[in-house]
XYZ file of C-alpha atoms in Angstrom:
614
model
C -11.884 -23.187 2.574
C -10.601 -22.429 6.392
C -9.917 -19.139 7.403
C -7.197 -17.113 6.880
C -5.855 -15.408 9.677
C -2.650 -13.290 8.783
C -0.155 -12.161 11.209
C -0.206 -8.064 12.450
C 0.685 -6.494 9.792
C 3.208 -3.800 11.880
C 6.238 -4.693 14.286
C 5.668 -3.279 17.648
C 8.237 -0.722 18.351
C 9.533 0.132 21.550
C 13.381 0.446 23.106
C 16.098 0.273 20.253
C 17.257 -3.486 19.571
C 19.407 -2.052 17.269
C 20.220 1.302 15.645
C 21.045 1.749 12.347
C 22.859 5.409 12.589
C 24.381 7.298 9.548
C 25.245 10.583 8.104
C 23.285 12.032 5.132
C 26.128 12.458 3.141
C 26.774 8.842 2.267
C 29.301 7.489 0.370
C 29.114 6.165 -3.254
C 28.293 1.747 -2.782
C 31.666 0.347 -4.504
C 31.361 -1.611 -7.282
C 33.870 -4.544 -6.009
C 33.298 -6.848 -2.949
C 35.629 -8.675 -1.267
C 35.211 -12.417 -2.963
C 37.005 -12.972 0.877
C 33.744 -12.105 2.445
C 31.247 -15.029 2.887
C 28.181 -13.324 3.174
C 27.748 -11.474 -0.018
C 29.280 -12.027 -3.578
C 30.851 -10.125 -6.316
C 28.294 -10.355 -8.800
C 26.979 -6.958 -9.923
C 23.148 -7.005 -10.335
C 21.044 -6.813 -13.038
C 18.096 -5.206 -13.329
C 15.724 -8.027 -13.880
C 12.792 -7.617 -11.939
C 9.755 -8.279 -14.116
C 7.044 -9.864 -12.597
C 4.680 -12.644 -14.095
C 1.666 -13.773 -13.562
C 0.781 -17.222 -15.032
C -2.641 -18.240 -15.435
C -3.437 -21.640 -17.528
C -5.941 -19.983 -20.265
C -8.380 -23.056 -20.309
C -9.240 -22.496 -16.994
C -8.619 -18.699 -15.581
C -12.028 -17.146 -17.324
C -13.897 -20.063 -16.352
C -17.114 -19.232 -14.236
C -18.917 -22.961 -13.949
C -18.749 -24.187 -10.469
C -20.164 -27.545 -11.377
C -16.660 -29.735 -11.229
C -17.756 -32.988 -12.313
C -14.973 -35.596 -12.208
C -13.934 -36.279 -15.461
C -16.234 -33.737 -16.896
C -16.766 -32.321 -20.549
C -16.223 -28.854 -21.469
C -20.031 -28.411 -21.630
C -20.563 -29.342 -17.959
C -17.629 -28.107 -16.335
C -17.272 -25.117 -18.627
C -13.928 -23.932 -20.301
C -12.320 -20.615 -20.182
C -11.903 -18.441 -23.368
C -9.449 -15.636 -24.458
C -12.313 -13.584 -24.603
C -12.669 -14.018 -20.943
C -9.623 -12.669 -19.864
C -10.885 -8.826 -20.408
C -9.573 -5.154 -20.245
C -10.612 -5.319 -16.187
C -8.978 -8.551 -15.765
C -5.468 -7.679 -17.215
C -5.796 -3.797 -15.578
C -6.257 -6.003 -11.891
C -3.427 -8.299 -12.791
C -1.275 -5.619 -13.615
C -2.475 -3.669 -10.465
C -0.569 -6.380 -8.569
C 2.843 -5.295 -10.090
C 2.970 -7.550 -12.661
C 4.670 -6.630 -15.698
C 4.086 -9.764 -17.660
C 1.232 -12.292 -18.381
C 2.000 -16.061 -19.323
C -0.766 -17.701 -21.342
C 0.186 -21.308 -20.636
C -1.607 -23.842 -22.680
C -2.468 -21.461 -25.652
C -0.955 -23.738 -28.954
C -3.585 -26.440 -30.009
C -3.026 -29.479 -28.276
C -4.157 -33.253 -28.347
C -7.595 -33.622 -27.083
C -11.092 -35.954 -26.688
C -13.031 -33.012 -27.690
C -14.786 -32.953 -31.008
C -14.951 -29.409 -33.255
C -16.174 -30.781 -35.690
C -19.969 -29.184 -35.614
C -18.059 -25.989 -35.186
C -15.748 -26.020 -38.036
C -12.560 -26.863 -36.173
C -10.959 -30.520 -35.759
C -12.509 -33.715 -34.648
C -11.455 -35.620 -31.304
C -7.753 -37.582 -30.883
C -7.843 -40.951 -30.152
C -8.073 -41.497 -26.264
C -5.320 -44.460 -26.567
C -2.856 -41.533 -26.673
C -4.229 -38.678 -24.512
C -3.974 -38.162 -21.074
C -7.261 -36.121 -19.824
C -10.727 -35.151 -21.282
C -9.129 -31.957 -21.997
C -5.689 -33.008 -22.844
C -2.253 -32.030 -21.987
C -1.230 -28.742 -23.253
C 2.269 -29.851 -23.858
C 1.638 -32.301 -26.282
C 1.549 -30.461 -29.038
C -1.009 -31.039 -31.950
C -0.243 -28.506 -34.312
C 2.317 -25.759 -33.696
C 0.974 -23.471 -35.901
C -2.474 -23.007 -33.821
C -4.390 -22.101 -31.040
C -6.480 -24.771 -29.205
C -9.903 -24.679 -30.180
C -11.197 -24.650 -26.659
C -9.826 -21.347 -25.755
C -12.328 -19.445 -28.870
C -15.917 -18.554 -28.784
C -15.629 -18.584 -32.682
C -13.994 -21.954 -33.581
C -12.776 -21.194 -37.387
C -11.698 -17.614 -35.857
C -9.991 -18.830 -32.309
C -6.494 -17.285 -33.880
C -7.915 -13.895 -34.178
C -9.219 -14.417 -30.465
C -5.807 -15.304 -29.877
C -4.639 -11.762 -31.526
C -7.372 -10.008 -29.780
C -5.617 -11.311 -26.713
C -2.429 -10.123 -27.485
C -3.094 -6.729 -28.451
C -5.569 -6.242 -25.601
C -2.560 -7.469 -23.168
C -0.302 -4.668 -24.649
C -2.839 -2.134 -24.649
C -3.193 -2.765 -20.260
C 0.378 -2.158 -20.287
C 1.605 -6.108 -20.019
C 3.723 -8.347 -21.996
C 2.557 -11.295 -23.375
C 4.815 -14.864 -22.314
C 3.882 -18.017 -24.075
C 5.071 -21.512 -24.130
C 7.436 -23.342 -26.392
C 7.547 -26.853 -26.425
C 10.659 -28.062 -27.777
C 11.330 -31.604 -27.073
C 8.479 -33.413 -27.777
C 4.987 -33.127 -29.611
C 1.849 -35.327 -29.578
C 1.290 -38.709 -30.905
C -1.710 -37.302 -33.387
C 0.642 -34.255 -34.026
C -0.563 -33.091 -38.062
C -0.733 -29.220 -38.398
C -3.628 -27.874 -40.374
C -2.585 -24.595 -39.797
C 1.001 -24.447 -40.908
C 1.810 -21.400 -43.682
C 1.876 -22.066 -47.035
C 5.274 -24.155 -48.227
C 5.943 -25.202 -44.802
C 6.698 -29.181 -44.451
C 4.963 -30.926 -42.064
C 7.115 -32.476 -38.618
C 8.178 -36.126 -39.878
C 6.648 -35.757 -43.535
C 9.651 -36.581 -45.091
C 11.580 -38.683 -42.575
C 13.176 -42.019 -43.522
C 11.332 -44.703 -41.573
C 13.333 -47.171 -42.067
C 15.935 -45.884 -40.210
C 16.459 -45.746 -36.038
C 18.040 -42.354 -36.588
C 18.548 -40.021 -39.253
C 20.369 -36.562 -38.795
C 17.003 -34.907 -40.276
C 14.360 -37.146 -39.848
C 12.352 -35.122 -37.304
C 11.496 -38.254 -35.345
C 13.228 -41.414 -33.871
C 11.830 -44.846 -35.044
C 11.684 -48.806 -34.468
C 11.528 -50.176 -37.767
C 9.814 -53.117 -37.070
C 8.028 -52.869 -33.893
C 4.530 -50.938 -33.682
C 3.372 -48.879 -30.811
C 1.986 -50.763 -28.205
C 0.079 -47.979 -25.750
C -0.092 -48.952 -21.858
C -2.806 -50.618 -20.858
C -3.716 -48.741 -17.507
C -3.922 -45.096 -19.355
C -7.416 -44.862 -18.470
C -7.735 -41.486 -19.685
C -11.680 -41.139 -18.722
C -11.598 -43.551 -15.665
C -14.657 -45.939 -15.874
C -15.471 -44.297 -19.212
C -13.924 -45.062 -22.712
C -12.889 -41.907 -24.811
C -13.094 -41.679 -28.628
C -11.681 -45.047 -30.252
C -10.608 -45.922 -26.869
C -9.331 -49.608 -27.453
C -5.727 -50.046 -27.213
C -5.220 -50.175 -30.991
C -3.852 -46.393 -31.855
C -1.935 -47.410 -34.703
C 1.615 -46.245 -35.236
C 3.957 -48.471 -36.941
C 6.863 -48.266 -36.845
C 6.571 -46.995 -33.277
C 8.100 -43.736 -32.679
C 10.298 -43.086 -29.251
C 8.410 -41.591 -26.240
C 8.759 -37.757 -25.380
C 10.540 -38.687 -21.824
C 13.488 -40.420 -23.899
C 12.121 -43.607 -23.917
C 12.993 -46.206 -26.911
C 10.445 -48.631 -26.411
C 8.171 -49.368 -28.782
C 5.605 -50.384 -25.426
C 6.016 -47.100 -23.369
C 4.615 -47.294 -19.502
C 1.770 -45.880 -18.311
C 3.605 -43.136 -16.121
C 5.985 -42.187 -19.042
C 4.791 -39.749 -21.593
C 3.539 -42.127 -23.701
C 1.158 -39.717 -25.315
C 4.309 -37.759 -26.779
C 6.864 -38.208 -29.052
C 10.504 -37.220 -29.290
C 12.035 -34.269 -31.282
C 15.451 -35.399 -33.273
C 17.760 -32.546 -32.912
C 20.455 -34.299 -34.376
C 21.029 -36.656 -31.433
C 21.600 -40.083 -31.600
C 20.733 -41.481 -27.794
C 21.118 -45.177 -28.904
C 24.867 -45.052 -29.893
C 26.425 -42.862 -27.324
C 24.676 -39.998 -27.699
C 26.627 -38.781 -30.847
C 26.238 -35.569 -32.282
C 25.164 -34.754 -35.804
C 24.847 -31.210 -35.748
C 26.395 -29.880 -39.401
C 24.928 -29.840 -41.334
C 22.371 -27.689 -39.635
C 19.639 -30.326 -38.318
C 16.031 -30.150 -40.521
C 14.509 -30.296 -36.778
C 16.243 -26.869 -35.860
C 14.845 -24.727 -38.951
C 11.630 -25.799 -38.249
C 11.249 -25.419 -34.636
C 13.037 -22.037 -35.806
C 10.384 -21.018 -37.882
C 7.791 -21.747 -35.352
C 9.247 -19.468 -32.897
C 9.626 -16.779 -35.757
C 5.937 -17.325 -36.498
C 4.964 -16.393 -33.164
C 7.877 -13.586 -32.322
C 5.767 -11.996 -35.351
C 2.433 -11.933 -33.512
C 4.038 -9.760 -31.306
C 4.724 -12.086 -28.502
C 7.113 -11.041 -25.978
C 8.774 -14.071 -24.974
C 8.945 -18.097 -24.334
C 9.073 -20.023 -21.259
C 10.908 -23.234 -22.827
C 9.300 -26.397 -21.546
C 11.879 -28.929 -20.632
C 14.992 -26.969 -22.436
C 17.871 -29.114 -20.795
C 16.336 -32.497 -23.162
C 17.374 -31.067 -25.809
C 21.096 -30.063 -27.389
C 22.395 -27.075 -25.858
C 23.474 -26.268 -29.068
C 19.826 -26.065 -30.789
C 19.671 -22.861 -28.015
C 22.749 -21.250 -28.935
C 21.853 -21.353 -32.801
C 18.193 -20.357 -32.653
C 18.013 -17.984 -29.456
C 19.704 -15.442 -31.459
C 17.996 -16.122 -35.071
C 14.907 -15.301 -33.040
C 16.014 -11.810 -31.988
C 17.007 -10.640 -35.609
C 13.545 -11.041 -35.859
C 12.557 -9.804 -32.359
C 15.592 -7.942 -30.168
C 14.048 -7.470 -27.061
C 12.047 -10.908 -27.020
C 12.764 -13.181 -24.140
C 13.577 -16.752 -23.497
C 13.436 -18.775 -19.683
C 14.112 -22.351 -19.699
C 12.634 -24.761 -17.755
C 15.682 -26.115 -16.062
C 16.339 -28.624 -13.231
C 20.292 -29.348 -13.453
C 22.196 -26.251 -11.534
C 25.771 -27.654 -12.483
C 24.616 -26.654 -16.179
C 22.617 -23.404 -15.349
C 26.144 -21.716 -16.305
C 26.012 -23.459 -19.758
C 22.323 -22.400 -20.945
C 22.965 -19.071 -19.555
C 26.377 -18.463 -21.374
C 26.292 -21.029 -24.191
C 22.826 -21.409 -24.616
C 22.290 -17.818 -24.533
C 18.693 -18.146 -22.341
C 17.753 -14.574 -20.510
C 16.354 -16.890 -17.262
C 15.941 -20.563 -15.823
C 13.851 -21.580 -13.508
C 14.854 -21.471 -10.065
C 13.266 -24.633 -8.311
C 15.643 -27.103 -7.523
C 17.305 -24.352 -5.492
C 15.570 -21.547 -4.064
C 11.876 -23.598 -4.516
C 13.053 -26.833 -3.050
C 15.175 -24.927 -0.173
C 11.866 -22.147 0.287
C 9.371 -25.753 0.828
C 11.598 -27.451 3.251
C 11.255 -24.247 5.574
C 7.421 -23.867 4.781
C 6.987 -27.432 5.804
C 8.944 -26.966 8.921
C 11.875 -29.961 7.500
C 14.343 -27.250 6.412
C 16.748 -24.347 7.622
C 17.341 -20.361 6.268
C 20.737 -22.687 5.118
C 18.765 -23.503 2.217
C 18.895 -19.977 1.210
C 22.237 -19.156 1.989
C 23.214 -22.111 -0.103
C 21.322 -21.004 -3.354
C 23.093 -17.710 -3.338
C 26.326 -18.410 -2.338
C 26.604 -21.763 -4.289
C 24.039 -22.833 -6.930
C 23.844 -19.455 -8.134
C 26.174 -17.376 -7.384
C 27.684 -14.812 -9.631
C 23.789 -15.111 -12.088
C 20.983 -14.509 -9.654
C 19.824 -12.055 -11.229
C 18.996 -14.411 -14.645
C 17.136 -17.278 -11.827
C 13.279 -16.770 -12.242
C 11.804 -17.681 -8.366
C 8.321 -18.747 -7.946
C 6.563 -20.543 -5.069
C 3.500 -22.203 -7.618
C 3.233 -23.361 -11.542
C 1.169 -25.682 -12.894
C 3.560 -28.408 -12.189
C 3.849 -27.782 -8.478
C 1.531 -28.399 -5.997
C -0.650 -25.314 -4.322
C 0.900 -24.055 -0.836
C -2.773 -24.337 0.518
C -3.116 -27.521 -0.502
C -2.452 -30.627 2.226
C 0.438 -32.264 -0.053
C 2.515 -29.102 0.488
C 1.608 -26.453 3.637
C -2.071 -26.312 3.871
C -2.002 -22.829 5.360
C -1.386 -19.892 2.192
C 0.529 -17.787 4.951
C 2.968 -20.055 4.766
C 3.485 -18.053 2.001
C 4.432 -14.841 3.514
C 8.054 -15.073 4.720
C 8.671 -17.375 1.291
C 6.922 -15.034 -1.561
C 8.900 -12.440 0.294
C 12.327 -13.859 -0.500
C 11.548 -15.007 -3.794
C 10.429 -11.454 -4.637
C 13.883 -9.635 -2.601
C 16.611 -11.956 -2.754
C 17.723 -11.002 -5.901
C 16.919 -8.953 -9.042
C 15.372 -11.413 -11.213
C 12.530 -12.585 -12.107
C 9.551 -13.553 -9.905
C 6.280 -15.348 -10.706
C 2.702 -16.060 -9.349
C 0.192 -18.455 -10.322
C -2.908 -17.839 -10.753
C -5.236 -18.563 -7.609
C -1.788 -18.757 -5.499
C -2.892 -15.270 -4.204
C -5.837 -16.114 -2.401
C -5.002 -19.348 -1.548
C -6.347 -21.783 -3.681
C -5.756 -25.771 -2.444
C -6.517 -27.550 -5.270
C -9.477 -29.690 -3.463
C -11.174 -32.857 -4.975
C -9.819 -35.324 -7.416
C -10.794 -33.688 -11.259
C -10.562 -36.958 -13.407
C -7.311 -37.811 -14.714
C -4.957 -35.408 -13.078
C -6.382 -37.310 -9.700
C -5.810 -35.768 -5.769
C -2.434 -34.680 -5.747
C -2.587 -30.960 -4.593
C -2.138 -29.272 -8.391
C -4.951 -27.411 -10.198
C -5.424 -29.767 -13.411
C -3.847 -29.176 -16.803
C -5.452 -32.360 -18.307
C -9.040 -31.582 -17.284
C -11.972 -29.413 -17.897
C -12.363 -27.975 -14.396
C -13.301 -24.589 -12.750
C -10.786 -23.058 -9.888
C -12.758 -22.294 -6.618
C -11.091 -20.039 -4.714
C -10.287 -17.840 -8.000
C -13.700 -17.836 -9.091
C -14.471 -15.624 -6.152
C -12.097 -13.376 -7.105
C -13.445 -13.397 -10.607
C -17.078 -12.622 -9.459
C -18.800 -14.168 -12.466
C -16.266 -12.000 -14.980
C -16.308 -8.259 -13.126
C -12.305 -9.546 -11.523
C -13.486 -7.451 -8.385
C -13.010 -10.005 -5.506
C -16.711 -9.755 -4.974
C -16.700 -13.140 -3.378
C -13.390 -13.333 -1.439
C -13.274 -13.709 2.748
C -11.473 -11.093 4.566
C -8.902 -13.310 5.219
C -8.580 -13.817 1.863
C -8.508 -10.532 0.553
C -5.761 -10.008 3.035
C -3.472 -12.627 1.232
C -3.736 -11.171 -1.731
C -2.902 -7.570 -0.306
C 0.063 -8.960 1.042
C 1.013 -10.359 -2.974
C 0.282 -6.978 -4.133
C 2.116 -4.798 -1.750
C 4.704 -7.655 -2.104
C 5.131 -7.713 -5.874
C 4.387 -3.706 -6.364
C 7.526 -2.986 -4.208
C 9.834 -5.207 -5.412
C 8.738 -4.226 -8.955
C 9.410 -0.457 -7.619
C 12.354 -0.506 -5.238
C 15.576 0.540 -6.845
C 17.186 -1.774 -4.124
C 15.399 -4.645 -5.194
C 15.325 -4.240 -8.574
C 19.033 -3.514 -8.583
C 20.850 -3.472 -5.318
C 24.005 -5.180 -4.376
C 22.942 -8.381 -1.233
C 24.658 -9.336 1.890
C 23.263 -11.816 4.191
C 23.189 -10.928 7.812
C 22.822 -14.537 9.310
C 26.725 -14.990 10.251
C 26.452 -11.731 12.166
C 23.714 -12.378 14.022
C 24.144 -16.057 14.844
C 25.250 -15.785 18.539
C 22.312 -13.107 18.952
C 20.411 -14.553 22.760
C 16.877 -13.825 20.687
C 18.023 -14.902 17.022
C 17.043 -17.807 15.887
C 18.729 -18.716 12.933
C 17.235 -21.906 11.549
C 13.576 -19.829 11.339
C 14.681 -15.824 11.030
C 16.528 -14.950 7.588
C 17.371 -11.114 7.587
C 19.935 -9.181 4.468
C 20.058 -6.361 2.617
C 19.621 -5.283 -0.278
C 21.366 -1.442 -1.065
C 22.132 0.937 -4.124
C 23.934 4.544 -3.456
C 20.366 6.249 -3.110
C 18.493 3.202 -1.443
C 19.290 0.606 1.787
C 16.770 -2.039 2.641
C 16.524 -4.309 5.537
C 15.021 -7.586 4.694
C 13.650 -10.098 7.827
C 11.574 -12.701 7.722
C 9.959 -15.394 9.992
C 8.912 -19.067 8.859
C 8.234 -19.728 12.342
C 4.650 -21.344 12.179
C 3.644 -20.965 15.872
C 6.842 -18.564 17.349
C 6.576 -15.077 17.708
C 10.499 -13.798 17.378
C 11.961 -10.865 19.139
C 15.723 -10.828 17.139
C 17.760 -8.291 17.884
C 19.471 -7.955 14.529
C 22.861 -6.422 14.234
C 24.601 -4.746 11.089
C 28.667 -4.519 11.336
C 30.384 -1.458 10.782
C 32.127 -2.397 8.120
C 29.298 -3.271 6.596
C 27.093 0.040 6.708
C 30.247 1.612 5.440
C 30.344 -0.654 2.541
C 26.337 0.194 2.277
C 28.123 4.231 2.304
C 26.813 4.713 5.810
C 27.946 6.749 8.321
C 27.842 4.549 11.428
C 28.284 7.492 13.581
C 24.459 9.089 12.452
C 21.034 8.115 13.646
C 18.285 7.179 11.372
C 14.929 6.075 10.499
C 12.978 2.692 10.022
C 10.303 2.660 7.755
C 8.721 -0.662 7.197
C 7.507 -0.185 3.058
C 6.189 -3.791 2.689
C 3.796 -3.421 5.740
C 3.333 0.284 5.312
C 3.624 1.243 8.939
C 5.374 4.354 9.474
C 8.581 5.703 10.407
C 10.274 5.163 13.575
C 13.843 6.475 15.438
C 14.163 3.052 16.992
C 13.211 -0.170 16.369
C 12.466 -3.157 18.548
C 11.426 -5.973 16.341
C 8.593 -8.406 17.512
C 7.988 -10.770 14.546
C 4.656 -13.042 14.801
C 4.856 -16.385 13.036
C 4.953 -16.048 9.130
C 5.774 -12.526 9.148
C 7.897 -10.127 6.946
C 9.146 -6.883 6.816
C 11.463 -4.382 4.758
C 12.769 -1.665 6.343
C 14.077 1.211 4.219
C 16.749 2.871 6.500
C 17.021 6.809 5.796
C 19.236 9.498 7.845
C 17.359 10.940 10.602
C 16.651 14.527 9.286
């Protein structure tokens, strides 16, 4: 990969642009705002701050380098639980992270045969998109994938292992729950004793049932697209078009067609939570829907292995209802266990949060969508100043930000920004903004760009989740399994520095983790040097702590802003503005100074903690 050259780590300091004076004996921060001020809100924070690190299991302990398009497991190699170690989860959690989520851990549909090793034979290709599979079409809910054990027959005790070993570095274990929709082949051998099967029972005959577990069309068999082409030139297991299923069942994306296309999720089927979508989506909902015990049950099963909490795949296809009824059933079981939804609709983030009773959502169509514009130089710091004062306002603290998953392209990659420091000013307010949640993918922190075409998954600047593949740029880091960055460039070891010192002080800072916000871009907007489309400055502020936030998505402008703090607003912070003070820039570790003149190179941030000069 190219270099990575990151900006100077320190501001130079010379004559005051601005000074930030106060007395020591500050006032208390109230606990009201003014709703008629337009640059913060009255929402009191929550302490929310955990940080996660995602890493899809199949391919973070990987260590072949081979990447062979379309490859098996055997040439490109497949990452184990056993490879994510004691020194691997003590490095992760070295960065600040607080939890780990194992995405891609229940077993899925694959082309891989387990047979010779005791475990399940290969799903028919017709149906399954990737060598490997997709991890979120579900095969059996009550099991691990077999790829992910040494020990085939004992992969769930390697899944335990995991677990414990997690807890035991001082990290919480996230895992995913797929709700809506489950695979074509889906049959669990793994299911407790007394437990009835997904569709066993259902009524076939029948469109829709209230508890069939499945929607049908009596009459009309499946009829799989034609241009899957799962293995490209290559034909998978029983690859010929004929993957029986009659009467066809509807397709995961909400499709009722028994002949699904080939860019719908045609290897999926839909969940029935008591909807019917073919006669005006009427509800059927008491009765308690069969669908909702069992998915119930499934999240009870694995709340009892100890796992902390689900990120919900898709959570707005189904009933918000389902959430309302089973979120809490889960925490008799488990009190403190968590639940984020993967949600794309902000005019209903209110309702899951409230009503559907989820602890997070996702925060892309907002803060994601709004942070890309600006890292692709096609947006403005409005973008920001919408998500908080609009989209969500009043229940930031409950919006999980994030700059990569596995369904998002990599920054370094040429479909999104090329450069990782694009990174910098964006991580930085997805970490400070607010006091949620923040995530990091794994191989986002030393700038992985997703190179080459894998097989199915194609060129399209995302790390695979349907192929057997190893990550480049992460292997370094991993250093055949010692996790030491053995292999990184400088420039890359100074990325992930900057994610560390990043996520370690926002998982630290009582401001961050808990501070009221006010945006300073209305009173600096007529400022000669500030240029407001590129520089986004706030604060963030308790009674005991007062942080400065500025950043700079400026790719080629070094900015000299002279930033400016009303008076009424350092006495809302409890400041005295009649008292010096002190600058100390904690993100950048540079060290305190009586004035502050602020030269920002392109893609640079800061946080200044602002003390009383002693």
């Amino acid at each position: 990969m190219k270099k990575i050259l990151l900006p100077a780590a320190a501001a130079a300091f010379a004559l005051a642009a601005f000074t930030l004076p106060f007395s020591p004996s500050s006032t208390p921060v109230s606990d009201s705002v003014s709703l008629a001020d337009p640059n913060t809100t009255d929402e009191v924070p929550q302490d929310n701050k955990i940080v996660i690190y995602q890493l899809m299991t199949r391919l973070f302990g990987n260590k072949t380098a081979l990447n062979k398009p379309y490859g098996t497991a055997q040439e490109n190699g497949v990452g184990k639980f056993n490879d994510i170690t004691d020194k691997a989860l003590q490095e992760i959690k070295k960065m600040g992270v607080s939890h780990v989520w194992y995405t891609g851990v229940i077993e899925h549909a694959t082309m891989t045969d387990f047979t010779k090793a005791g475990g399940p034979g290969p799903d028919d290709a017709d149906v399954v998109k990737g060598r490997a599979g997709s991890p979120y079409a579900i095969k059996d809910y009550y099991d691990v994938a077999p790829d992910l054990a040494v020990n085939v027959k004992t992969r769930m005790l390697e899944y335990d292992a995991l677990i414990k070993r997690t807890h035991a570095n001082g990290l919480k274990v996230l895992m995913d729950f797929i709700p809506n929709h489950v695979a074509r082949s889906y049959k669990s051998d793994g299911k407790p004793v007394g437990v009835v099967d997904l569709g066993a029972v259902d009524d076939k005959t029948k469109a829709f049932a209230p508890n069939n577990n499945f929607y049908y069309l009596p009459g009309q068999p499946l009829v799989v697209p034609k241009a899957g082409n799962p293995l490209g030139a290559a034909l998978g297991p029983k690859e010929d078009g004929k993957f029986l299923e009659n009467p066809a069942k509807a397709t995961g994306n909400d499709v009722f067609s028994a002949a699904p296309k080939v860019d719908d999720w045609y290897e999926t089927v839909k969940l029935n939570y008591g909807v019917d979508y073919q006669n005006g989506r009427k509800l059927y909902l008491q009765p308690v829907p069969d669908t909702w015990k069992k998915m119930r049950d499934i999240l009870i099963f694995w709340a009892q292995k100890d796992v902390d909490g689900f990120r919900c795949d898709m959570a707005e296809m189904v009933p918000v209802e389902f959430w309302t009824w089973v979120i809490p059933e889960v925490k008799k079981v488990k009190p403190d266990i968590i639940f984020i939804a993967e949600a794309y609709t902000p005019k209903e983030y209110k309702t899951y949060l409230d009503k559907g009773q989820f602890d997070f959502l996702y925060d892309k169509v907002g803060l994601y969508d709004g942070l890309r514009r600006l890292m692709t130089g096609n947006g403005t710091t409005d973008d920001i100043t919408k998500v908080w004062s609009e989209e969500s306002r009043g229940f930031s603290s409950k919006m999980l930000r994030f700059l990569e998953n596995h369904d998002e392209q990599r920054i370094a990659s040429k479909d999104f920004a090329t450069d990782p420091r694009t990174a910098i000013p964006a991580m930085t307010v997805s970490a400070t903004l607010a006091s949620g949640p923040v995530m990091l993918y794994s191989g986002q922190e030393v700038g992985e760009p997703a190179l080459k075409s894998e097989g199915f998954s194609g060129e399209d600047g995302r790390t695979t989740i349907f192929d057997y593949w190893g990550v480049p740029e992460h292997q370094k880091w991993m250093n055949g399994g010692k996790f030491d960055g053995g292999k990184l460039d400088d420039s890359q070891k100074q990325l992930r520095d900057f994610y560390s010192r990043l996520l370690n002080l926002a998982s630290s800072s009582e401001a961050i983790r808990k501070g009221k916000f006010y945006e300073l871009q209305d009173a600096n907007n007529l400022g000669k040097n500030y240029d407001q489309k590129n520089v986004y400055s706030y604060l963030r502020y308790t009674d005991t702590q007062r942080l400065l936030i500025v950043v700079n998505f400026s790719r080629d402008k070094t900015m000299t802003p002279t930033i400016e703090i009303p008076r009424e607003v350092r006495q809302r912070m409890g400041l005295n503005p009649d008292i010096f003070c002190t600058y100390t820039d904690l993100l950048n570790n540079t060290p305190p100074t009586d004035f502050l003149n602020l030269t920002m190179p392109p893609l640079s941030a800061y946080v200044f903690e602002i003390k009383p000069k002693k």
